[in-house]
């Protein structure tokens, strides 16, 4: 793929530009020495149908369930933080995940290909961090995770502008089997912010009628005791007292050899308490936030020779009945967010040269917010709900055209019609070339589209966070982007080597961000849009469109197996963003580190025993979400290590030490990092 002229200068300075000629020069000689068949990794997220990961028209990372089982991971954030281009911010039960320098609102989570509600579902006064991953399936349920780094709006629409994380759960088994896990996490004596944590989960599944009808049940409980206080500036925080309960079930009916129907549902309840003198400053008021999320779905998969079809109806109902103390009535004034999604698509193997996919999506959102609406507005009804709803209808089509052996061109187009913002086209063109048995070259141009969230566009909505009070803006326009990426993947199983390099650049128009300038300075009353806002210690800002913005970056990854029982993996991510126009010209788009790197080692001294260690470096970044103006966060490195030992065929013991050096890091934008803690877990399978 030929890069546009204006990107040649940027590309020529990257490490990948230097490495690519060397890879091409050596690829032929190395490929001739390859004697083992490459084990194909099959993915479904990039195209909506099964294909070899080397043929996928995207930069994609796969994490298998067996990889998860060989680590002492406690939650989904632990699993994802080692993926190139992925950033995990926050700590404890309040973490958010973003891809390629964009905020978590640009990352679409899928569960078995069905979209989960966004991270803003429970954005009570800006406090939605950590809620989204709280409602993901337990780790024992996960078969694999597929991560698309970069826009996937052509297939998945508005919410996939930054990337997609598809959590694929284990299928209902033809034999009865299950697993139970119990975990306890103890904070070190010098750890001032974390409380004790405990986690239990189970999964059991099997046939009700052999080869026809099967059922899967899952559930769990997770708790974190309230931690202490860590202080930065005038803010103090620590782990909240947190409790989570979840239960789920799904039934699969194989109607015949061609058609499979799956129906299921789940419920997750969470409670967060914060008390003065514990996780809050002694002078602060106690707080409580409770939330419930229900999910129901019905899915059909059909295979008819060269044609396959899939349809699902997915319903999410989220409720946060938090009492708003400022409400005159004193009744529960919470948040109810309902999302209904209907999706249907089909794939046709049209001869040897083409694979065609087409489909449609209907999405309906309704939000009733009584917890944050008009909290800070003098001349509004403080007992009122803000009700927001809209629908979006989309149609999409994609063609994978195999031009010749080893060379394929994928083109696609999606049309989104939003009730508030009319229609928009999102095209894509992507080329994949298998240069040899070991080397694959990829590149393309991908467009993105994101409509403002319901809250961002509501004129009578406001929410409070450390960055100030954010006021909804009815004049917002959808943001659009064009991304260019070029990458190489090199894999030699006979050498134990796997390497990849990707450079990308994303240009935004009408990028949505919070204004750097204040509508009203801290501690000064404000009039805006016909409403009066009282003085606030952090001041008032508004969500705005930035005319133009840019993100460019580099992702390097290397996996190497030294011997049959010793392996290493490393990756490096460069992320650089800039607002090109407007009042915040020259400022970064989000609070993301420019440099990040990871190094991991795995040693299996005997069958059934695995020792692991990993180090994660997070570089400095400029925070733009502070009332006092931009500030630079500190860089830091965290080291974790652990052991996994199979005591018996079906009994495994795990032990891990996280933040071995008990590194203390705190800043008012990214929160704080967890202190040193010891995790012990037992897993029993049957």
XYZ file of C-alpha atoms in Angstrom:
686
model
C 0.000 0.000 0.000
C 1.347 3.421 -0.933
C 1.292 5.906 1.940
C -0.103 9.384 1.285
C 2.667 11.934 0.687
C 1.896 13.931 3.818
C 2.542 10.864 6.010
C 5.906 9.851 4.552
C 7.892 12.170 6.797
C 6.237 10.881 9.964
C 6.566 7.264 8.904
C 10.218 7.544 7.896
C 11.278 8.406 11.446
C 9.630 5.423 13.135
C 11.510 2.291 14.237
C 9.270 0.247 11.975
C 10.454 2.117 8.899
C 13.977 0.971 9.707
C 12.985 -2.571 10.607
C 10.795 -3.355 7.587
C 13.597 -3.477 4.964
C 15.587 -5.782 7.242
C 12.600 -8.060 7.637
C 12.066 -8.250 3.889
C 15.758 -8.886 3.277
C 15.866 -11.814 5.659
C 12.348 -13.162 5.139
C 13.186 -15.334 2.171
C 16.151 -17.063 3.767
C 14.361 -17.597 7.061
C 11.204 -18.880 5.401
C 13.195 -21.553 3.548
C 14.275 -22.975 6.901
C 10.703 -23.223 8.194
C 9.885 -26.910 8.529
C 6.786 -26.865 10.735
C 3.246 -26.112 9.702
C 2.095 -22.770 11.105
C -0.684 -23.406 13.578
C -3.575 -21.282 12.396
C -5.260 -18.984 14.906
C -8.879 -18.517 13.887
C -10.639 -15.213 14.601
C -14.176 -13.999 13.956
C -14.214 -10.368 15.109
C -12.436 -8.725 12.172
C -14.962 -9.844 9.537
C -17.883 -11.456 11.336
C -16.935 -14.942 10.103
C -14.132 -17.401 10.851
C -10.791 -16.731 9.197
C -7.089 -17.200 9.809
C -5.695 -14.331 11.876
C -3.075 -13.758 9.168
C -5.878 -13.021 6.679
C -7.782 -10.663 8.982
C -8.096 -7.125 7.625
C -7.181 -5.563 10.967
C -4.494 -5.375 13.632
C -5.721 -8.029 16.019
C -4.485 -9.722 19.201
C -5.830 -13.001 20.586
C -5.616 -14.089 24.232
C -6.647 -17.701 24.797
C -8.275 -19.212 27.845
C -5.213 -21.405 28.388
C -3.012 -18.301 28.545
C -5.338 -16.805 31.153
C -5.250 -20.040 33.160
C -1.433 -19.938 33.329
C -1.427 -16.594 35.160
C -2.704 -15.400 38.527
C -5.053 -12.888 36.943
C -7.769 -11.450 39.172
C -9.893 -9.594 36.608
C -10.229 -8.616 32.962
C -8.003 -5.551 33.337
C -5.097 -7.805 34.383
C -5.605 -9.843 31.207
C -5.724 -6.886 28.807
C -3.024 -4.576 30.149
C -0.275 -6.516 28.338
C -1.814 -6.044 24.864
C 0.059 -3.555 22.610
C -1.872 -0.329 22.146
C -4.171 -1.016 25.110
C -4.091 1.292 28.126
C -5.575 0.414 31.524
C -6.173 3.380 33.809
C -7.378 3.560 37.372
C -7.108 0.858 39.978
C -8.958 -1.715 42.027
C -12.559 -1.997 40.902
C -12.465 1.392 39.151
C -10.449 0.799 36.005
C -11.115 1.838 32.429
C -9.689 0.402 29.217
C -8.850 2.325 26.066
C -7.138 1.550 22.751
C -4.689 3.633 20.706
C -4.859 6.805 22.740
C -8.629 7.187 22.698
C -10.818 7.213 25.786
C -12.740 4.178 26.980
C -15.890 5.527 25.287
C -14.263 4.651 21.932
C -13.745 0.984 22.824
C -16.598 -1.394 22.047
C -16.931 -4.458 24.270
C -18.631 -7.500 22.779
C -19.682 -10.700 24.523
C -19.905 -13.496 21.960
C -20.229 -10.837 19.270
C -23.077 -8.996 20.992
C -22.440 -5.395 22.109
C -22.289 -4.534 25.800
C -23.441 -1.181 27.092
C -20.807 1.551 27.074
C -18.686 2.762 29.951
C -20.928 5.799 30.451
C -23.910 3.680 31.531
C -23.450 4.547 35.207
C -21.696 7.860 34.824
C -22.983 9.226 38.116
C -21.384 12.667 38.398
C -18.612 11.462 36.126
C -17.913 8.373 38.219
C -18.448 5.672 35.623
C -14.874 4.367 35.624
C -14.681 0.652 36.258
C -18.375 -0.043 35.802
C -18.142 -1.514 32.303
C -15.603 -4.242 33.037
C -17.484 -5.052 36.261
C -20.232 -6.552 34.101
C -18.033 -8.723 31.892
C -18.092 -12.549 32.219
C -15.922 -14.229 34.899
C -12.488 -15.343 33.714
C -13.435 -19.027 34.083
C -16.069 -18.549 31.366
C -13.707 -17.107 28.762
C -12.587 -19.260 25.840
C -10.589 -16.459 24.226
C -10.478 -12.682 23.808
C -10.014 -10.992 20.430
C -8.798 -7.384 20.472
C -9.025 -5.226 17.332
C -6.663 -2.279 17.635
C -8.020 0.549 15.525
C -11.376 1.550 14.031
C -13.965 -1.110 13.274
C -16.885 1.206 12.552
C -17.560 -0.454 9.189
C -18.795 -3.615 10.884
C -19.705 -2.479 14.397
C -20.741 1.148 14.057
C -20.329 4.249 16.159
C -18.938 2.787 19.385
C -16.034 0.963 17.688
C -14.082 4.042 16.620
C -11.075 3.148 18.774
C -11.245 -0.615 18.687
C -13.138 -3.736 19.725
C -12.682 -6.208 22.585
C -14.680 -9.375 21.875
C -14.966 -11.728 24.857
C -15.856 -15.156 23.513
C -17.226 -17.461 26.193
C -17.040 -21.219 26.400
C -19.648 -23.137 24.454
C -22.158 -25.441 26.086
C -20.457 -28.825 26.419
C -21.703 -32.186 25.171
C -20.589 -33.714 28.489
C -21.201 -32.467 32.004
C -18.248 -30.469 33.290
C -17.526 -27.399 35.336
C -15.066 -25.344 37.348
C -14.980 -23.526 40.682
C -12.453 -20.836 41.609
C -11.844 -19.177 44.976
C -9.379 -16.312 45.373
C -8.116 -14.188 48.248
C -6.013 -11.029 47.848
C -4.188 -9.647 50.881
C -2.646 -6.152 50.854
C 0.885 -5.772 52.159
C 1.319 -3.996 55.477
C 2.796 -0.974 53.710
C -0.083 -0.779 51.235
C -2.158 2.207 52.344
C -4.846 2.161 49.665
C -6.042 -1.416 49.103
C -8.290 -3.493 51.301
C -8.594 -7.259 51.388
C -10.294 -8.746 48.348
C -11.960 -12.063 47.665
C -13.506 -13.624 44.610
C -15.427 -16.819 43.923
C -16.880 -18.024 40.636
C -18.306 -21.162 39.106
C -19.356 -22.505 35.731
C -21.174 -25.769 35.048
C -22.613 -26.989 31.763
C -23.726 -30.082 29.977
C -26.412 -31.738 27.851
C -30.082 -31.950 28.752
C -30.662 -33.977 25.586
C -27.532 -35.445 24.013
C -26.392 -33.528 20.925
C -29.644 -31.514 20.905
C -30.205 -29.419 24.024
C -27.608 -28.126 26.481
C -27.417 -25.687 29.373
C -24.704 -23.586 30.998
C -24.915 -21.951 34.445
C -22.415 -19.490 35.879
C -22.125 -17.133 38.793
C -19.840 -15.527 41.277
C -19.229 -13.152 44.129
C -16.483 -10.559 44.401
C -15.716 -8.287 47.320
C -13.146 -5.673 48.281
C -12.883 -4.252 51.777
C -12.496 -0.510 52.045
C -8.905 0.644 51.868
C -7.081 3.593 53.331
C -6.465 7.044 51.914
C -3.820 8.270 49.514
C -3.560 12.011 48.944
C -2.573 14.047 45.901
C -3.054 17.789 45.902
C -6.353 18.523 47.612
C -7.871 15.168 46.661
C -7.880 11.944 48.672
C -9.036 8.489 47.654
C -8.578 4.765 48.193
C -10.328 1.464 47.460
C -14.070 1.601 48.054
C -15.887 -1.128 49.952
C -17.137 -3.073 46.938
C -19.454 -6.045 46.556
C -20.494 -7.740 43.311
C -22.857 -10.649 42.703
C -23.555 -12.207 39.306
C -25.555 -15.114 37.954
C -26.097 -16.224 34.380
C -27.537 -18.996 32.248
C -27.773 -19.920 28.596
C -29.474 -22.742 26.737
C -28.413 -24.014 23.314
C -30.734 -25.929 21.001
C -29.323 -27.633 17.927
C -32.505 -27.764 15.904
C -30.814 -29.744 13.137
C -27.440 -29.994 11.466
C -27.774 -26.473 10.105
C -29.492 -24.341 12.727
C -28.583 -23.522 16.322
C -30.601 -21.348 18.692
C -29.154 -19.910 21.899
C -31.066 -18.029 24.585
C -29.652 -16.647 27.783
C -29.617 -14.033 30.449
C -27.609 -12.694 33.351
C -27.881 -10.329 36.308
C -25.080 -8.460 38.043
C -25.470 -6.365 41.196
C -22.754 -4.102 42.576
C -22.472 -1.930 45.687
C -19.825 0.690 46.461
C -19.456 2.391 49.838
C -16.981 5.142 50.699
C -16.547 6.437 54.236
C -14.701 9.454 55.659
C -11.400 8.592 57.251
C -11.163 5.411 55.182
C -11.291 5.745 51.391
C -12.294 9.405 51.736
C -10.819 12.335 53.591
C -11.996 12.712 57.183
C -13.975 15.837 56.274
C -15.780 14.281 53.288
C -19.349 12.984 53.297
C -20.002 9.256 53.077
C -21.207 7.993 49.705
C -22.954 4.935 48.308
C -23.523 3.773 44.758
C -25.477 0.660 43.877
C -26.106 -0.682 40.397
C -27.822 -3.574 38.670
C -27.507 -4.793 35.112
C -29.773 -7.349 33.460
C -29.055 -8.892 30.075
C -31.310 -11.030 27.900
C -30.484 -12.346 24.445
C -31.714 -14.660 21.729
C -29.367 -15.733 18.937
C -29.577 -17.876 15.803
C -26.696 -19.309 13.784
C -27.235 -21.117 10.508
C -24.890 -22.793 8.038
C -26.220 -23.639 4.595
C -23.362 -24.786 2.421
C -21.582 -21.698 1.119
C -23.932 -19.389 3.009
C -23.930 -18.723 6.736
C -26.231 -16.438 8.710
C -26.355 -15.088 12.235
C -28.978 -13.015 14.017
C -29.279 -11.822 17.588
C -31.628 -9.744 19.698
C -29.864 -8.295 22.735
C -31.411 -6.310 25.592
C -29.476 -4.582 28.380
C -31.295 -2.928 31.279
C -29.051 -1.073 33.699
C -30.256 0.605 36.869
C -28.422 2.701 39.424
C -30.912 3.615 42.193
C -28.501 5.849 44.069
C -30.173 8.317 46.442
C -29.471 11.876 45.412
C -29.220 13.762 48.681
C -29.909 17.103 46.980
C -33.346 15.957 45.827
C -35.999 17.739 47.891
C -38.176 14.628 48.083
C -35.325 12.489 49.406
C -36.433 9.565 47.226
C -34.066 7.414 45.229
C -32.993 9.412 42.193
C -30.980 7.023 40.094
C -30.101 6.167 36.511
C -31.976 3.770 34.220
C -30.344 2.989 30.885
C -31.967 0.533 28.455
C -30.404 -0.586 25.180
C -32.062 -2.851 22.608
C -30.015 -4.139 19.665
C -31.151 -6.266 16.722
C -28.464 -7.443 14.322
C -28.611 -9.799 11.365
C -25.935 -10.622 8.825
C -25.084 -13.234 6.251
C -21.871 -14.424 4.601
C -21.606 -16.003 1.152
C -18.553 -17.794 -0.234
C -18.970 -16.568 -3.808
C -16.600 -18.851 -5.653
C -12.861 -18.960 -5.069
C -12.297 -15.212 -5.284
C -14.912 -13.515 -3.099
C -16.389 -13.725 0.387
C -19.352 -11.377 0.714
C -20.909 -10.226 3.989
C -23.959 -7.997 4.403
C -26.326 -7.129 7.203
C -28.174 -4.530 9.234
C -28.351 -3.291 12.843
C -31.116 -1.537 14.747
C -30.260 0.069 18.081
C -32.584 1.837 20.506
C -31.305 3.679 23.597
C -33.281 5.211 26.448
C -31.725 6.954 29.439
C -33.530 8.359 32.460
C -31.107 10.192 34.724
C -32.281 11.521 38.056
C -28.947 11.254 39.829
C -26.969 13.874 37.951
C -29.555 15.944 36.079
C -29.649 19.600 37.058
C -27.726 18.903 40.264
C -25.893 22.180 39.956
C -28.531 24.282 38.242
C -30.330 26.949 40.285
C -33.288 27.586 38.066
C -34.143 23.992 37.178
C -36.337 21.462 38.930
C -33.832 19.577 41.095
C -36.341 16.754 41.521
C -36.700 16.196 37.765
C -35.379 13.411 35.583
C -33.550 14.055 32.354
C -34.994 11.646 29.780
C -33.025 10.992 26.609
C -33.774 8.456 23.888
C -32.959 7.834 20.243
C -32.601 5.077 17.661
C -29.997 4.274 15.041
C -30.423 2.109 11.937
C -27.411 0.799 10.024
C -26.684 -1.295 6.947
C -23.278 -2.675 5.997
C -21.575 -4.761 3.328
C -18.070 -6.176 2.933
C -16.176 -8.071 0.242
C -12.939 -9.990 0.704
C -11.529 -10.256 -2.812
C -8.663 -12.733 -3.207
C -6.805 -11.119 -6.097
C -4.346 -13.995 -6.331
C -2.695 -16.519 -4.029
C -1.587 -14.733 -0.886
C -3.071 -11.355 -1.836
C -6.525 -10.166 -0.723
C -8.304 -6.824 -0.799
C -11.099 -6.181 1.691
C -13.498 -3.333 0.984
C -16.544 -2.407 3.002
C -19.080 0.338 3.546
C -21.522 1.075 6.336
C -24.374 3.555 6.416
C -25.545 4.780 9.821
C -28.747 6.737 10.203
C -28.996 8.349 13.628
C -32.281 9.876 14.747
C -30.477 13.030 15.909
C -27.701 13.314 13.325
C -29.072 11.994 10.013
C -26.887 9.678 7.916
C -23.191 8.928 7.460
C -21.123 6.578 5.267
C -18.062 4.743 6.671
C -15.963 3.058 3.945
C -12.869 0.875 4.375
C -10.157 -0.528 2.108
C -7.544 -2.954 3.434
C -4.898 -5.070 1.713
C -3.376 -8.272 3.132
C -0.344 -9.871 1.465
C 1.235 -13.159 2.533
C 4.752 -12.501 1.317
C 5.927 -15.936 2.470
C 4.941 -18.741 4.805
C 6.268 -16.632 7.670
C 5.747 -13.010 6.640
C 2.446 -11.153 6.264
C 2.151 -7.503 5.260
C -1.025 -5.544 5.988
C -2.253 -2.014 5.480
C -5.233 0.092 4.655
C -7.428 3.101 5.171
C -10.313 2.850 7.630
C -12.909 5.485 8.385
C -14.571 5.963 11.746
C -17.770 7.596 12.928
C -19.016 8.377 16.424
C -22.219 10.131 17.374
C -22.211 12.115 20.635
C -23.430 10.126 23.616
C -26.885 10.823 24.952
C -25.460 12.732 27.915
C -22.960 14.761 25.909
C -25.728 16.149 23.711
C -28.369 16.799 26.399
C -28.771 20.550 27.054
C -30.155 19.987 30.570
C -27.527 17.505 31.747
C -24.534 18.212 33.943
C -22.075 15.932 35.732
C -19.362 16.613 38.275
C -15.854 15.163 38.368
C -12.390 16.323 39.416
C -12.079 18.137 36.104
C -15.097 20.290 36.898
C -18.777 20.250 36.027
C -19.347 19.086 32.457
C -22.401 20.582 30.749
C -24.183 18.870 27.847
C -23.999 20.556 24.447
C -26.951 20.216 22.016
C -24.882 21.734 19.190
C -22.372 18.891 19.075
C -21.731 17.216 15.732
C -20.720 13.576 15.217
C -16.990 13.097 15.000
C -15.398 11.373 12.028
C -11.954 9.956 11.438
C -9.719 8.457 8.785
C -7.077 5.994 9.953
C -4.117 4.717 7.988
C -2.126 1.745 9.214
C 0.682 -0.396 7.904
C 2.011 -3.496 9.611
C 4.075 -6.633 9.273
C 3.707 -9.953 11.092
C 6.472 -12.525 11.147
C 6.080 -15.991 12.675
C 8.394 -19.014 12.707
C 7.169 -21.804 14.950
C 10.344 -23.817 14.303
C 12.386 -20.935 15.740
C 9.897 -20.110 18.478
C 9.670 -16.576 17.091
C 6.702 -14.301 16.569
C 7.078 -10.578 15.862
C 4.862 -7.774 14.661
C 5.136 -4.067 13.954
C 2.400 -1.564 13.144
C 2.432 2.156 12.449
C -0.802 4.094 12.277
C -2.163 7.580 11.998
C -5.692 8.808 12.692
C -6.991 12.204 11.573
C -10.141 13.502 13.261
C -12.716 16.038 12.211
C -15.043 17.458 14.861
C -13.319 15.435 17.581
C -15.436 15.439 20.741
C -13.640 16.460 23.910
C -14.103 18.507 27.041
C -13.216 22.176 26.632
C -9.946 23.353 28.123
C -11.389 26.823 28.694
C -13.857 27.362 31.497
C -17.406 28.471 30.908
C -17.164 29.608 34.504
C -13.987 29.809 36.582
C -13.712 27.877 39.868
C -15.638 29.383 42.772
C -17.465 31.868 40.508
C -21.205 31.708 39.596
C -21.989 31.112 35.932
C -24.806 31.795 33.443
C -24.902 29.599 30.328
C -27.627 28.605 27.892
C -30.300 30.315 29.929
C -29.366 28.446 33.118
C -27.623 29.680 36.246
C -24.909 27.565 37.836
C -23.686 28.262 41.369
C -20.026 28.643 42.255
C -18.161 25.325 42.147
C -14.673 24.579 43.444
C -13.593 23.077 40.107
C -15.509 25.387 37.766
C -17.646 24.587 34.720
C -16.681 23.246 31.295
C -18.579 21.969 28.261
C -18.217 19.118 25.808
C -17.193 20.605 22.458
C -16.108 19.671 18.947
C -12.448 20.290 18.165
C -12.144 21.134 14.477
C -9.189 18.852 13.791
C -7.058 16.482 15.823
C -4.526 13.732 15.179
C -3.201 10.580 16.818
C -0.250 8.633 15.480
C 1.605 5.734 16.969
C 3.732 2.632 16.718
C 3.118 -0.838 18.156
C 5.952 -3.371 18.364
C 5.589 -6.886 19.772
C 7.947 -9.849 20.110
C 7.349 -13.350 21.475
C 10.286 -15.752 21.684
C 10.590 -19.292 23.009
C 14.160 -19.974 24.144
C 13.490 -23.618 25.036
C 10.436 -25.815 25.383
C 9.910 -24.514 28.920
C 11.246 -20.933 28.793
C 9.660 -18.106 26.816
C 9.584 -14.317 26.792
C 7.345 -11.656 25.356
C 7.797 -7.932 25.011
C 5.968 -5.027 23.450
C 6.320 -1.297 23.081
C 3.662 1.291 22.286
C 4.158 4.884 21.154
C 1.017 7.029 21.266
C 1.143 10.715 20.377
C -1.972 12.868 20.087
C -2.543 16.537 19.406
C -5.431 18.945 18.961
C -4.589 20.816 15.766
C -7.082 23.680 15.980
C -9.212 25.503 18.509
C -8.558 26.939 21.959
C -6.677 23.792 23.046
C -4.400 23.693 19.997
C -1.255 21.752 20.794
C -2.770 19.897 23.758
C -3.118 16.097 23.803
C -6.518 14.554 23.187
C -6.607 12.299 26.238
C -4.687 11.334 29.340
C -2.623 8.598 27.697
C 1.109 7.938 28.157
C 3.247 8.638 25.117
C 5.466 5.637 25.831
C 4.478 2.270 27.299
C 6.354 -1.030 27.369
C 5.869 -4.520 28.781
C 8.208 -7.440 29.368
C 7.111 -10.901 30.473
C 8.862 -14.201 31.210
C 7.349 -17.660 31.609
C 9.232 -20.706 32.900
C 7.769 -24.193 33.224
C 10.232 -26.172 35.399
C 8.024 -29.254 35.312
C 4.766 -30.431 33.884
C 1.950 -28.750 35.759
C 4.092 -25.939 37.184
C 4.542 -22.497 35.658
C 6.520 -19.538 36.983
C 5.806 -16.120 35.499
C 6.941 -12.553 35.872
C 6.163 -9.311 34.094
C 7.172 -5.659 34.196
C 5.041 -2.816 32.850
C 6.408 0.664 32.156
C 4.021 3.617 31.887
C 5.553 6.850 30.639
C 4.707 10.425 31.498
C 1.632 12.044 30.047
C 0.007 15.447 30.087
C -3.317 15.552 31.883
C -5.858 18.011 30.504
C -8.642 17.176 32.942
C -7.592 19.352 35.865
C -9.189 22.548 37.098
C -5.743 24.019 37.636
C -4.704 23.464 34.014
C -2.474 20.903 32.324
C -0.111 18.882 34.497
C 2.447 16.167 33.820
C 2.040 12.799 35.500
C 5.040 10.794 36.629
C 6.321 7.708 34.844
C 6.532 4.413 36.700
C 7.296 0.703 36.349
C 5.336 -2.053 38.071
C 6.593 -5.619 38.498
C 4.373 -8.663 39.106
C 5.294 -12.323 39.527
C 3.664 -15.587 40.433
C 3.417 -19.356 40.243
C 0.726 -21.715 38.980
C 0.948 -25.332 40.165
C -1.361 -28.212 39.337
C -1.609 -30.255 42.542
C -3.761 -32.923 40.925
C -5.266 -33.450 37.502
C -8.256 -31.274 38.375
C -6.887 -29.088 41.205
C -4.679 -26.040 40.553
C -3.135 -23.583 43.014
C -2.154 -20.047 41.977
C -0.099 -17.479 43.863
C 0.915 -14.017 42.687
C 2.613 -10.908 44.028
C 1.499 -7.679 42.365
C 3.490 -4.429 42.475
C 6.418 -6.254 44.047
C 8.276 -3.030 44.907
C 5.121 -1.452 46.431
C 5.479 1.508 44.088
C 3.283 4.460 45.095
C 1.905 6.553 42.252
C -0.937 9.064 42.421
C -2.177 11.884 40.250
C -5.513 13.610 40.143
C -6.388 12.513 36.602
C -5.399 8.848 36.531
C -6.043 8.172 40.210
C -3.527 5.897 41.909
C -1.974 2.477 41.361
C -2.609 -0.515 43.569
C 0.012 -1.164 46.230
C 1.757 -4.470 46.874
C -0.681 -7.316 47.377
C -0.595 -11.096 47.489
C -3.136 -13.143 45.531
C -3.876 -16.800 46.276
C -6.390 -18.798 44.247
C -7.583 -22.384 44.003
C -9.238 -23.750 40.863
C -11.102 -27.060 40.793
C -12.416 -28.591 37.575
C -14.806 -31.501 37.243
